[in-house]
Amino acid sequence: MDIQHKAKAKQKISSNLSEFPHDIHFYLVPPAHEISLVDFYDLAFNRLKILRLIEEVTLRGKTKYSEDWRNTIINEIRKLGLKKIAALYSSSGSNASPVDEVTRREDNISHYLLRLAYSVSAKNQPWFISREIDLFRLRFGFLSKEGLHNFVEFNKFDYFAEESFIKDVLVFQSEFFGHQDVEHGKLKCTISCMGAIKSREKRFNINSGFWQISDEEKMQVMNQLVQCCSGVSTVEIESNEYYKVSFQNVPELIRQRKVFLKDGFAYVAASDLVFFFTQQYRNVLTKGLQSLARIAPLLDGDSRLAPLFNGIHDVYMGRDYSKTPEDQATILPEEIDQLAMESFPPCMQRLHSILRSSHHLHHFGRLRYTLFLKGAGLSYDDAMAFFKDEYTKINPDKFEKEYSYTIRHSYGKVGNCRDYTPYSCVKLITDAPQEGSCPFKYDTRQNLHKWLSSLGSNSQGDAQNILQSVDNEQYGQACSRYFELIHGEGPESIISHPNQFFEESYRLRTGKERKETGKAKKEKPARVSIKENN
Ligand code: SF4
């Protein structure tokens, strides 16, 4: 894949219509197409949005892989405006429901872009693998009987010998990168390498990893199948197709004691083949990430790819909370104490607490809090009055000379007059720790435990769940669980911005959209009062 102008790329993308015979596949063929830089990032970030969406819907309590879970995710993907992708991901896989080839190809490219991005981040690879497997299971769940049959046929004959495939890829890479052309264009050579792997792949040893058993063999093991598949009748077994697979390919079925084992093979019903394919996909992903990790350093110096490699996992893709306060003045200085207690996220709640107690915030704390209040709807004049009131309590002269500049600058009144955007969670989590940083990331576990335990008499279990998310370094999830703890229900999506926390909290507490209310008014009592954490 090379990066080119958009029109040319589109033309090339649509030129080959026989590359992906089925809507679902194992992403064994790296892309070898030209693509514009705009499409490059559109495809990568759209897939990232979908993977995050899958996580959000799961965390909302939908049973994973259930019909409700699948339909909710597809509806949410449609709401993102990705209708073709939604159609591809919910395809029955039958011949009667073909999805256009360009969408299939873009799906393949988007997968490889994220695989490349995550190959450089060992820490975040488990997340990527888990979400990709969820996506695979989601798509598999939509397959009709015919679609499943097509998928099985498609994969049975092209089944690859994993070890020899990966080995050959690595040998090929080392041969390729020894070539002098690498000196002249790292990106082109590396991506071309992926394309070249495709042609070599066809020569790899084909090793069918599973095959359907005959009716005769099925009758021979009928008693064992009935015993192993509890609740399944002889009639059902007779009408179902069964496959033999290597036992190590279905650990989940073995763990659940849902499968008959003989001579190192597991006898798997067609309806349970998803476990087999999921394990295969997991192997492909794990090894594919290892393989790409060897290429990725060669792309390091390419500035076009920097956004892909520099912390894509933490990229904020939510709403822009920078607003023109004059258009939407929705909170007043005298309401801030109450709102901070009820509806501010912990990071901003702490800044407010520091400001009220010490009448001062350091530069970055002041900047973070000013931008948050601006995004929450505090007008410029009110912000000046609010901060002046606090700062002049200890040093009346310094406010005008030193501190007021931050506020004027944040509202775009001085300097380059930009309307600055409030900081997202990603910034507050990844920037060096200072006033206003995410407490879930930077507070000690002991302090967090003490604070969370103080929120309510029944909160021990909730506190443990929040701390579990902190231990897993899932700070947005921890904050969402905290939101649920104090509101009685969770946010609409995983918290990724302090202003999102505030807006969702306000809406829940008042039952109103802020922009419709004009001035914020407290209409409902808080379910739980958040106690201050020093
Ligand atoms: Fe603030 Fe975001 Fe951390 Fe919540 S997750 S405390 S909103 S930085």
Coordinates of C-alpha atoms and ligand atoms in Angstrom, one line a residue:
M1 CA 0.0 0.0 0.0
D2 CA 1.3 3.4 -0.9
I3 CA -0.1 6.8 0.0
Q4 CA -1.3 8.7 -3.1
H5 CA -3.8 11.3 -4.1
K6 CA -7.4 10.5 -3.2
A7 CA -9.1 10.2 -6.6
K8 CA -6.4 8.0 -8.0
A9 CA -6.6 5.8 -4.9
K10 CA -10.3 5.4 -5.2
Q11 CA -10.0 4.4 -8.8
K12 CA -7.4 1.8 -7.9
I13 CA -9.3 0.5 -4.9
S14 CA -12.3 -0.3 -7.1
S15 CA -10.3 -2.0 -9.8
N16 CA -10.1 -5.5 -8.4
L17 CA -13.3 -7.2 -7.5
S18 CA -12.4 -10.7 -6.6
E19 CA -10.0 -10.3 -3.7
F20 CA -12.3 -11.1 -0.8
P21 CA -14.7 -13.9 -1.6
H22 CA -16.5 -13.7 1.7
D23 CA -17.6 -10.8 4.0
I24 CA -15.6 -12.2 6.9
H25 CA -12.0 -13.4 6.7
F26 CA -8.9 -13.7 8.8
Y27 CA -7.0 -10.7 7.3
L28 CA -4.3 -12.9 5.9
V29 CA -3.7 -10.7 2.9
P30 CA -2.0 -7.4 3.7
P31 CA -3.2 -4.5 1.6
A32 CA -1.3 -3.7 -1.5
H33 CA -3.2 -0.7 -2.8
E34 CA -2.6 3.0 -3.2
I35 CA -4.4 5.1 -0.7
S36 CA -4.6 8.8 0.1
L37 CA -3.4 10.1 3.5
V38 CA -7.0 11.3 4.2
D39 CA -8.4 7.9 3.6
F40 CA -5.5 6.3 5.5
Y41 CA -6.5 8.1 8.7
D42 CA -10.3 8.0 8.0
L43 CA -10.1 4.2 7.8
A44 CA -7.9 3.8 10.8
F45 CA -9.9 6.1 13.1
N46 CA -13.2 4.8 12.0
R47 CA -12.2 1.3 12.9
L48 CA -10.8 2.6 16.2
K49 CA -14.2 4.3 16.9
I50 CA -16.0 1.0 16.2
L51 CA -13.7 -1.0 18.5
R52 CA -14.3 1.5 21.3
L53 CA -18.0 1.4 20.6
I54 CA -18.0 -2.4 21.1
E55 CA -16.3 -1.9 24.4
E56 CA -18.8 0.7 25.4
V57 CA -21.9 -1.4 24.6
T58 CA -20.4 -4.3 26.5
L59 CA -19.8 -2.1 29.5
R60 CA -23.3 -0.9 29.4
G61 CA -24.3 -4.4 30.5
K62 CA -25.4 -6.0 27.2
T63 CA -24.6 -9.7 27.2
K64 CA -21.6 -10.2 25.0
Y65 CA -22.4 -11.8 21.6
S66 CA -26.1 -11.8 22.3
E67 CA -28.5 -10.7 19.6
D68 CA -29.3 -7.5 21.6
W69 CA -25.5 -6.8 21.9
R70 CA -25.0 -7.3 18.2
N71 CA -28.0 -5.2 17.1
T72 CA -27.1 -2.4 19.5
I73 CA -23.6 -2.2 18.1
I74 CA -24.7 -2.2 14.5
N75 CA -27.3 0.6 15.2
E76 CA -24.6 2.6 16.9
I77 CA -22.3 2.1 13.9
R78 CA -25.0 3.4 11.6
K79 CA -25.4 6.4 13.9
L80 CA -21.8 7.2 13.3
G81 CA -22.7 7.5 9.6
L82 CA -20.8 4.3 8.7
K83 CA -23.7 2.6 7.0
K84 CA -21.7 0.5 4.5
I85 CA -19.5 -0.8 7.3
A86 CA -22.7 -1.5 9.4
A87 CA -24.0 -3.5 6.4
L88 CA -20.8 -5.4 6.0
Y89 CA -20.6 -6.2 9.7
S90 CA -24.2 -7.4 9.8
S91 CA -24.0 -9.3 6.6
S92 CA -25.5 -12.8 6.5
G93 CA -22.6 -13.9 4.3
S94 CA -25.0 -15.6 1.9
N95 CA -24.7 -15.2 -1.9
A96 CA -28.0 -13.3 -1.8
S97 CA -26.5 -10.4 0.3
P98 CA -23.3 -9.3 -1.3
V99 CA -21.6 -6.3 0.2
D100 CA -19.6 -4.2 -2.2
E101 CA -16.0 -5.1 -2.7
V102 CA -14.7 -1.7 -1.9
T103 CA -16.1 -1.8 1.6
R104 CA -14.6 -5.3 2.1
R105 CA -11.2 -3.9 1.0
E106 CA -11.5 -0.9 3.2
D107 CA -12.3 -3.2 6.1
N108 CA -9.1 -5.1 5.3
I109 CA -7.0 -1.9 5.1
S110 CA -8.4 -0.5 8.3
H111 CA -7.6 -3.7 10.1
Y112 CA -4.0 -3.6 8.9
L113 CA -3.6 0.0 9.8
L114 CA -4.6 -0.6 13.4
R115 CA -2.6 -3.8 13.5
L116 CA 0.4 -1.7 12.5
A117 CA -0.3 1.0 15.0
Y118 CA -0.8 -1.5 17.9
S119 CA 2.2 -3.5 16.9
V120 CA 4.4 -0.9 18.6
S121 CA 2.5 -0.9 21.8
A122 CA 2.8 -4.1 23.7
K123 CA 0.8 -2.7 26.6
N124 CA -2.3 -2.0 24.5
Q125 CA -2.2 -5.1 22.3
P126 CA -4.4 -7.2 24.6
W127 CA -7.1 -4.5 24.2
F128 CA -6.8 -4.5 20.5
I129 CA -6.9 -8.3 20.2
S130 CA -9.9 -8.6 22.5
R131 CA -11.9 -5.9 20.6
E132 CA -11.0 -7.4 17.2
I133 CA -12.1 -10.8 18.5
D134 CA -15.4 -9.2 19.7
L135 CA -15.8 -7.7 16.3
F136 CA -15.2 -11.1 14.7
R137 CA -17.7 -12.8 17.0
L138 CA -20.2 -10.0 16.2
R139 CA -19.9 -10.6 12.5
F140 CA -19.9 -14.3 12.9
G141 CA -23.2 -14.1 14.8
F142 CA -25.0 -12.5 11.8
L143 CA -24.0 -15.4 9.4
S144 CA -27.0 -17.3 8.0
K145 CA -26.7 -21.1 7.6
E146 CA -25.7 -20.5 4.0
G147 CA -23.2 -17.8 5.0
L148 CA -21.6 -20.1 7.6
H149 CA -21.4 -22.8 5.0
N150 CA -19.7 -20.4 2.5
F151 CA -17.3 -19.2 5.2
V152 CA -16.4 -22.8 6.1
E153 CA -15.8 -23.7 2.4
F154 CA -13.8 -20.6 1.9
N155 CA -11.5 -21.2 4.8
K156 CA -11.3 -24.9 4.6
F157 CA -9.3 -24.9 1.4
D158 CA -7.2 -21.8 2.0
Y159 CA -6.4 -22.8 5.5
F160 CA -2.8 -21.9 6.2
A161 CA -0.1 -23.5 8.2
E162 CA 0.4 -20.9 10.8
E163 CA 3.9 -21.7 11.9
S164 CA 5.3 -22.0 8.4
F165 CA 3.4 -18.9 7.2
I166 CA 4.8 -16.7 9.9
K167 CA 8.2 -18.2 9.5
D168 CA 8.2 -17.5 5.8
V169 CA 6.9 -14.0 6.4
L170 CA 9.8 -13.3 8.8
V171 CA 12.4 -14.8 6.4
F172 CA 11.0 -12.8 3.6
Q173 CA 11.1 -9.6 5.6
S174 CA 14.7 -10.0 6.5
E175 CA 15.5 -10.7 2.9
F176 CA 13.5 -7.8 1.8
F177 CA 14.9 -5.3 4.2
G178 CA 18.4 -6.2 3.3
H179 CA 17.6 -4.7 -0.1
Q180 CA 19.1 -1.3 -0.9
D181 CA 15.8 0.2 -1.9
V182 CA 14.9 0.4 1.8
E183 CA 17.3 3.3 2.0
H184 CA 15.2 5.4 -0.5
G185 CA 11.7 5.0 0.8
K186 CA 11.0 3.1 4.0
L187 CA 7.2 3.4 3.9
K188 CA 6.8 2.3 0.3
C189 CA 9.2 -0.6 0.7
T190 CA 7.7 -1.7 3.9
I191 CA 4.1 -1.6 2.7
S192 CA 5.1 -3.1 -0.6
C193 CA 6.7 -5.9 1.4
M194 CA 3.2 -6.7 2.9
G195 CA 1.8 -6.9 -0.6
A196 CA 4.6 -9.1 -1.8
I197 CA 3.9 -11.5 1.1
K198 CA 0.6 -12.0 -0.5
S199 CA 2.0 -13.6 -3.6
R200 CA 4.4 -15.8 -1.5
E201 CA 1.5 -16.8 0.7
K202 CA -0.1 -18.7 -2.1
R203 CA 2.9 -21.0 -2.3
F204 CA 2.7 -21.9 1.4
N205 CA 1.8 -25.4 2.4
I206 CA -2.0 -25.7 2.7
N207 CA -3.0 -27.6 5.8
S208 CA -6.7 -28.1 6.4
G209 CA -7.1 -27.5 10.1
F210 CA -10.6 -29.0 10.3
W211 CA -12.9 -31.2 8.2
Q212 CA -16.4 -32.5 8.3
I213 CA -17.0 -36.0 9.6
S214 CA -19.0 -38.5 7.6
D215 CA -22.4 -39.7 8.7
E216 CA -20.8 -43.1 9.3
E217 CA -18.2 -41.7 11.6
K218 CA -20.9 -39.6 13.3
M219 CA -22.9 -42.8 14.0
Q220 CA -19.8 -44.5 15.5
V221 CA -19.3 -41.7 18.1
M222 CA -23.0 -40.9 18.6
N223 CA -23.1 -42.1 22.2
Q224 CA -20.1 -40.1 23.1
L225 CA -21.5 -37.0 21.4
V226 CA -24.8 -37.3 23.3
Q227 CA -22.9 -37.7 26.6
C228 CA -20.5 -34.8 26.0
C229 CA -23.1 -32.3 24.5
S230 CA -25.5 -32.2 27.4
G231 CA -29.0 -31.3 26.4
V232 CA -28.5 -32.2 22.8
S233 CA -30.7 -35.0 21.5
T234 CA -29.7 -37.8 19.1
V235 CA -32.1 -36.3 16.4
E236 CA -30.3 -32.9 16.7
I237 CA -26.9 -34.5 16.4
E238 CA -28.1 -36.5 13.3
S239 CA -29.3 -33.3 11.6
N240 CA -26.2 -31.2 12.6
E241 CA -22.9 -31.2 10.8
Y242 CA -19.9 -32.1 12.9
Y243 CA -16.3 -31.3 12.3
K244 CA -13.0 -32.7 13.6
V245 CA -10.4 -30.2 14.8
S246 CA -7.2 -30.4 16.7
F247 CA -8.0 -30.3 20.4
Q248 CA -5.7 -27.3 21.0
N249 CA -7.8 -25.2 18.7
V250 CA -10.9 -25.3 20.9
P251 CA -9.7 -24.6 24.5
E252 CA -12.9 -22.8 25.4
L253 CA -15.1 -25.7 24.4
I254 CA -12.9 -28.1 26.4
R255 CA -13.0 -25.8 29.4
Q256 CA -16.8 -25.8 29.2
R257 CA -16.8 -29.6 28.7
K258 CA -18.9 -29.2 25.6
V259 CA -16.9 -31.4 23.3
F260 CA -16.0 -35.0 22.7
L261 CA -12.2 -35.7 22.4
K262 CA -10.6 -38.6 20.7
D263 CA -7.1 -39.2 19.4
G264 CA -6.2 -35.6 19.9
F265 CA -9.2 -34.4 17.9
A266 CA -12.3 -32.5 19.1
Y267 CA -15.7 -33.3 17.5
V268 CA -17.3 -29.9 17.1
A269 CA -20.8 -29.1 16.0
A270 CA -21.2 -26.6 13.1
S271 CA -22.9 -24.2 15.5
D272 CA -19.8 -24.3 17.8
L273 CA -17.3 -23.7 15.0
V274 CA -17.1 -20.1 16.0
F275 CA -14.9 -21.2 19.0
F276 CA -12.5 -22.8 16.6
F277 CA -12.4 -19.9 14.2
T278 CA -12.1 -17.4 17.1
Q279 CA -9.0 -19.3 18.3
Q280 CA -7.6 -19.2 14.8
Y281 CA -8.2 -15.5 14.6
R282 CA -6.5 -14.9 18.0
N283 CA -3.4 -16.8 16.7
V284 CA -3.4 -14.8 13.5
L285 CA -3.6 -11.5 15.4
T286 CA -1.0 -12.4 18.0
K287 CA 1.5 -13.5 15.5
G288 CA 0.6 -10.8 13.0
L289 CA 1.3 -8.1 15.7
Q290 CA 4.7 -9.7 16.5
S291 CA 5.5 -9.8 12.8
L292 CA 4.6 -6.2 12.2
A293 CA 6.5 -5.0 15.3
R294 CA 9.7 -5.9 13.4
I295 CA 8.7 -3.6 10.6
A296 CA 7.3 -0.7 12.5
P297 CA 10.6 0.8 13.7
L298 CA 11.5 1.4 10.0
L299 CA 8.5 3.7 9.7
D300 CA 9.5 5.7 12.8
G301 CA 10.9 8.8 11.0
D302 CA 7.9 9.2 8.7
S303 CA 6.1 12.3 9.9
R304 CA 3.0 11.3 7.9
L305 CA 2.6 8.3 10.2
A306 CA 3.3 10.0 13.5
P307 CA -0.4 10.2 14.5
L308 CA -0.7 6.5 13.9
F309 CA 2.2 5.5 16.1
N310 CA 2.2 8.2 18.7
G311 CA -0.4 6.8 21.1
I312 CA -3.3 6.1 18.8
H313 CA -4.8 4.1 21.7
D314 CA -5.3 7.3 23.6
V315 CA -6.5 9.5 20.8
Y316 CA -9.6 11.5 21.8
M317 CA -12.2 11.3 19.1
G318 CA -15.2 12.6 20.9
R319 CA -17.1 15.9 20.7
D320 CA -15.3 19.3 20.6
Y321 CA -16.3 21.0 23.7
S322 CA -14.9 24.4 22.8
K323 CA -17.9 26.7 22.7
T324 CA -18.6 30.4 22.2
P325 CA -19.8 31.2 25.7
E326 CA -21.8 34.2 24.6
D327 CA -24.0 31.9 22.6
Q328 CA -24.4 29.4 25.3
A329 CA -24.0 30.9 28.8
T330 CA -25.4 28.1 30.8
I331 CA -23.8 28.3 34.2
L332 CA -23.3 31.2 36.6
P333 CA -20.5 31.8 39.2
E334 CA -22.8 31.4 42.1
E335 CA -23.9 27.9 40.9
I336 CA -20.4 26.5 40.6
D337 CA -20.1 25.2 44.2
Q338 CA -23.2 23.2 43.9
L339 CA -22.4 21.9 40.4
A340 CA -18.9 21.0 41.4
M341 CA -20.2 18.9 44.3
E342 CA -22.9 17.2 42.2
S343 CA -21.8 17.0 38.6
F344 CA -18.1 17.8 38.1
P345 CA -15.8 14.8 37.4
P346 CA -13.2 14.1 40.1
C347 CA -10.4 15.9 38.3
M348 CA -12.3 19.2 38.1
Q349 CA -13.9 18.7 41.4
R350 CA -10.4 18.6 43.0
L351 CA -9.3 21.7 41.1
H352 CA -12.4 23.5 42.4
S353 CA -11.7 22.3 45.9
I354 CA -8.0 23.6 45.7
L355 CA -9.2 26.9 44.4
R356 CA -11.7 27.4 47.1
S357 CA -9.4 26.4 49.9
S358 CA -6.1 28.0 48.8
H359 CA -7.6 30.8 46.6
H360 CA -5.0 29.9 44.0
L361 CA -4.2 27.4 41.2
H362 CA -0.9 27.0 39.5
H363 CA -0.6 27.8 35.8
F364 CA -1.7 24.4 34.4
G365 CA -4.4 23.9 37.0
R366 CA -5.8 27.3 36.2
L367 CA -5.7 26.7 32.5
R368 CA -7.4 23.3 32.8
Y369 CA -10.1 24.6 35.1
T370 CA -10.7 27.7 33.0
L371 CA -11.1 25.7 29.8
F372 CA -13.4 23.2 31.6
L373 CA -15.6 26.0 32.9
K374 CA -15.7 27.6 29.5
G375 CA -16.8 24.3 28.0
A376 CA -19.4 24.0 30.7
G377 CA -20.9 27.3 29.7
L378 CA -19.4 29.9 32.0
S379 CA -19.2 33.2 30.1
Y380 CA -15.9 35.2 29.8
D381 CA -17.2 38.0 32.0
D382 CA -18.4 35.5 34.6
A383 CA -15.1 33.6 34.5
M384 CA -13.1 36.8 35.1
A385 CA -15.4 37.7 38.0
F386 CA -15.2 34.1 39.5
F387 CA -11.4 33.8 39.4
K388 CA -10.9 37.4 40.5
D389 CA -13.1 36.9 43.5
E390 CA -10.9 34.0 44.6
Y391 CA -7.4 35.3 43.7
T392 CA -7.9 38.7 45.2
K393 CA -8.6 37.1 48.6
I394 CA -4.8 36.7 49.2
N395 CA -3.2 39.0 46.7
P396 CA -5.4 41.7 45.1
D397 CA -2.6 43.2 42.9
K398 CA -1.4 40.0 41.3
F399 CA -4.6 38.9 39.6
E400 CA -4.7 41.7 37.0
K401 CA -0.9 41.6 36.5
E402 CA -0.3 37.8 36.3
Y403 CA -3.3 35.5 36.5
S404 CA -6.0 37.2 34.4
Y405 CA -4.0 36.6 31.3
T406 CA -4.6 32.8 31.4
I407 CA -8.3 33.5 31.5
R408 CA -8.3 36.0 28.7
H409 CA -6.1 33.7 26.7
S410 CA -8.3 30.7 27.3
Y411 CA -11.3 32.6 26.0
G412 CA -9.4 33.7 22.9
K413 CA -9.3 37.4 23.9
V414 CA -5.5 37.8 23.7
G415 CA -2.5 36.1 22.0
N416 CA -3.5 34.4 18.8
C417 CA -7.2 34.7 19.8
R418 CA -8.0 31.0 19.3
D419 CA -11.0 29.5 20.9
Y420 CA -9.1 26.9 23.0
T421 CA -10.7 23.5 23.5
P422 CA -11.1 22.1 27.0
Y423 CA -8.7 19.3 27.9
S424 CA -9.8 15.7 27.2
C425 CA -9.2 12.8 29.5
V426 CA -6.4 11.6 27.3
K427 CA -4.5 14.8 28.0
L428 CA -5.2 14.8 31.7
I429 CA -4.1 11.1 31.8
T430 CA -1.0 11.2 29.6
D431 CA 0.4 14.7 30.4
A432 CA 2.9 15.0 33.3
P433 CA 1.1 14.9 36.6
Q434 CA 0.1 18.3 38.0
E435 CA -3.0 20.0 39.3
G436 CA -6.1 18.7 37.6
S437 CA -4.5 15.5 36.4
C438 CA -6.7 12.4 36.4
P439 CA -6.9 11.1 39.9
F440 CA -7.7 7.6 38.7
K441 CA -4.3 7.6 37.0
Y442 CA -2.2 9.5 39.5
D443 CA -3.7 9.2 43.0
T444 CA -2.3 6.4 45.2
R445 CA -4.4 3.3 45.5
Q446 CA -4.8 3.9 49.2
N447 CA -6.2 7.4 48.7
L448 CA -8.5 6.2 46.0
H449 CA -9.8 3.4 48.2
K450 CA -10.3 5.8 51.1
W451 CA -12.2 8.3 48.9
L452 CA -14.3 5.7 47.1
S453 CA -15.2 4.0 50.4
S454 CA -16.5 7.2 51.8
L455 CA -19.0 7.7 49.0
G456 CA -21.8 5.6 50.5
S457 CA -22.4 2.8 52.9
N458 CA -23.1 0.2 50.1
S459 CA -20.2 1.3 47.9
Q460 CA -17.6 -1.3 48.8
G461 CA -18.3 -3.5 45.9
D462 CA -18.5 -0.6 43.5
A463 CA -15.3 0.8 44.9
Q464 CA -13.6 -2.6 44.2
N465 CA -14.9 -2.5 40.7
I466 CA -13.6 1.0 40.1
L467 CA -10.2 0.0 41.6
Q468 CA -10.2 -3.1 39.4
S469 CA -10.5 -0.7 36.3
V470 CA -7.7 1.4 37.7
D471 CA -5.5 -1.7 38.1
N472 CA -6.2 -2.5 34.5
E473 CA -5.2 1.1 33.5
Q474 CA -8.8 1.6 32.2
Y475 CA -9.2 5.1 33.7
G476 CA -12.2 6.1 31.5
Q477 CA -13.9 2.9 32.6
A478 CA -13.1 3.7 36.2
C479 CA -14.6 7.2 35.8
S480 CA -17.7 5.7 34.2
R481 CA -18.1 3.3 37.1
Y482 CA -17.7 6.2 39.5
F483 CA -20.3 8.1 37.5
E484 CA -22.7 5.2 37.8
L485 CA -22.0 4.9 41.5
I486 CA -23.0 8.5 42.2
H487 CA -25.8 8.8 39.7
G488 CA -27.4 5.4 40.0
E489 CA -27.0 4.8 36.3
G490 CA -24.0 4.9 34.0
P491 CA -23.1 7.5 31.3
E492 CA -24.3 7.0 27.8
S493 CA -20.8 6.2 26.7
I494 CA -17.5 5.6 28.4
I495 CA -16.2 8.9 29.9
S496 CA -13.5 10.3 27.7
H497 CA -13.9 14.0 28.5
P498 CA -14.5 16.0 31.7
N499 CA -17.1 18.1 30.0
Q500 CA -18.9 14.9 28.8
F501 CA -19.0 13.8 32.4
F502 CA -20.5 17.2 33.4
E503 CA -23.1 17.3 30.6
E504 CA -24.3 13.8 31.1
S505 CA -24.4 14.3 34.9
Y506 CA -26.4 17.5 34.5
R507 CA -28.8 16.0 32.1
L508 CA -29.4 13.1 34.5
R509 CA -29.9 15.3 37.5
T510 CA -32.1 17.8 35.8
G511 CA -33.7 15.8 33.0
K512 CA -32.8 18.7 30.7
E513 CA -30.2 19.5 28.0
R514 CA -28.2 22.4 29.1
K515 CA -28.4 24.3 25.8
E516 CA -32.2 24.2 26.2
T517 CA -32.3 25.6 29.7
G518 CA -30.4 28.9 29.2
K519 CA -29.4 29.0 32.8
A520 CA -28.6 26.0 34.8
K521 CA -31.0 25.3 37.7
K522 CA -30.8 22.4 40.2
E523 CA -34.1 20.5 39.9
K524 CA -33.4 17.1 41.4
P525 CA -31.6 16.2 44.6
A526 CA -28.3 14.3 44.2
R527 CA -28.6 10.6 44.8
V528 CA -25.3 10.4 46.5
S529 CA -23.3 13.4 47.9
I530 CA -19.7 13.2 46.8
K531 CA -17.5 13.9 49.8
E532 CA -14.3 15.9 49.3
N533 CA -11.1 14.1 48.9
N534 CA -8.0 15.9 50.0
Ligands
SF4_1 FE1 -11.3 13.5 34.8 FE2 -11.4 12.0 32.7 FE3 -10.0 11.2 34.8 FE4 -12.7 11.2 34.8 S1 -11.3 9.9 33.6 S2 -11.3 12.0 36.5 S3 -13.1 13.0 33.6 S4 -9.6 13.0 33.5

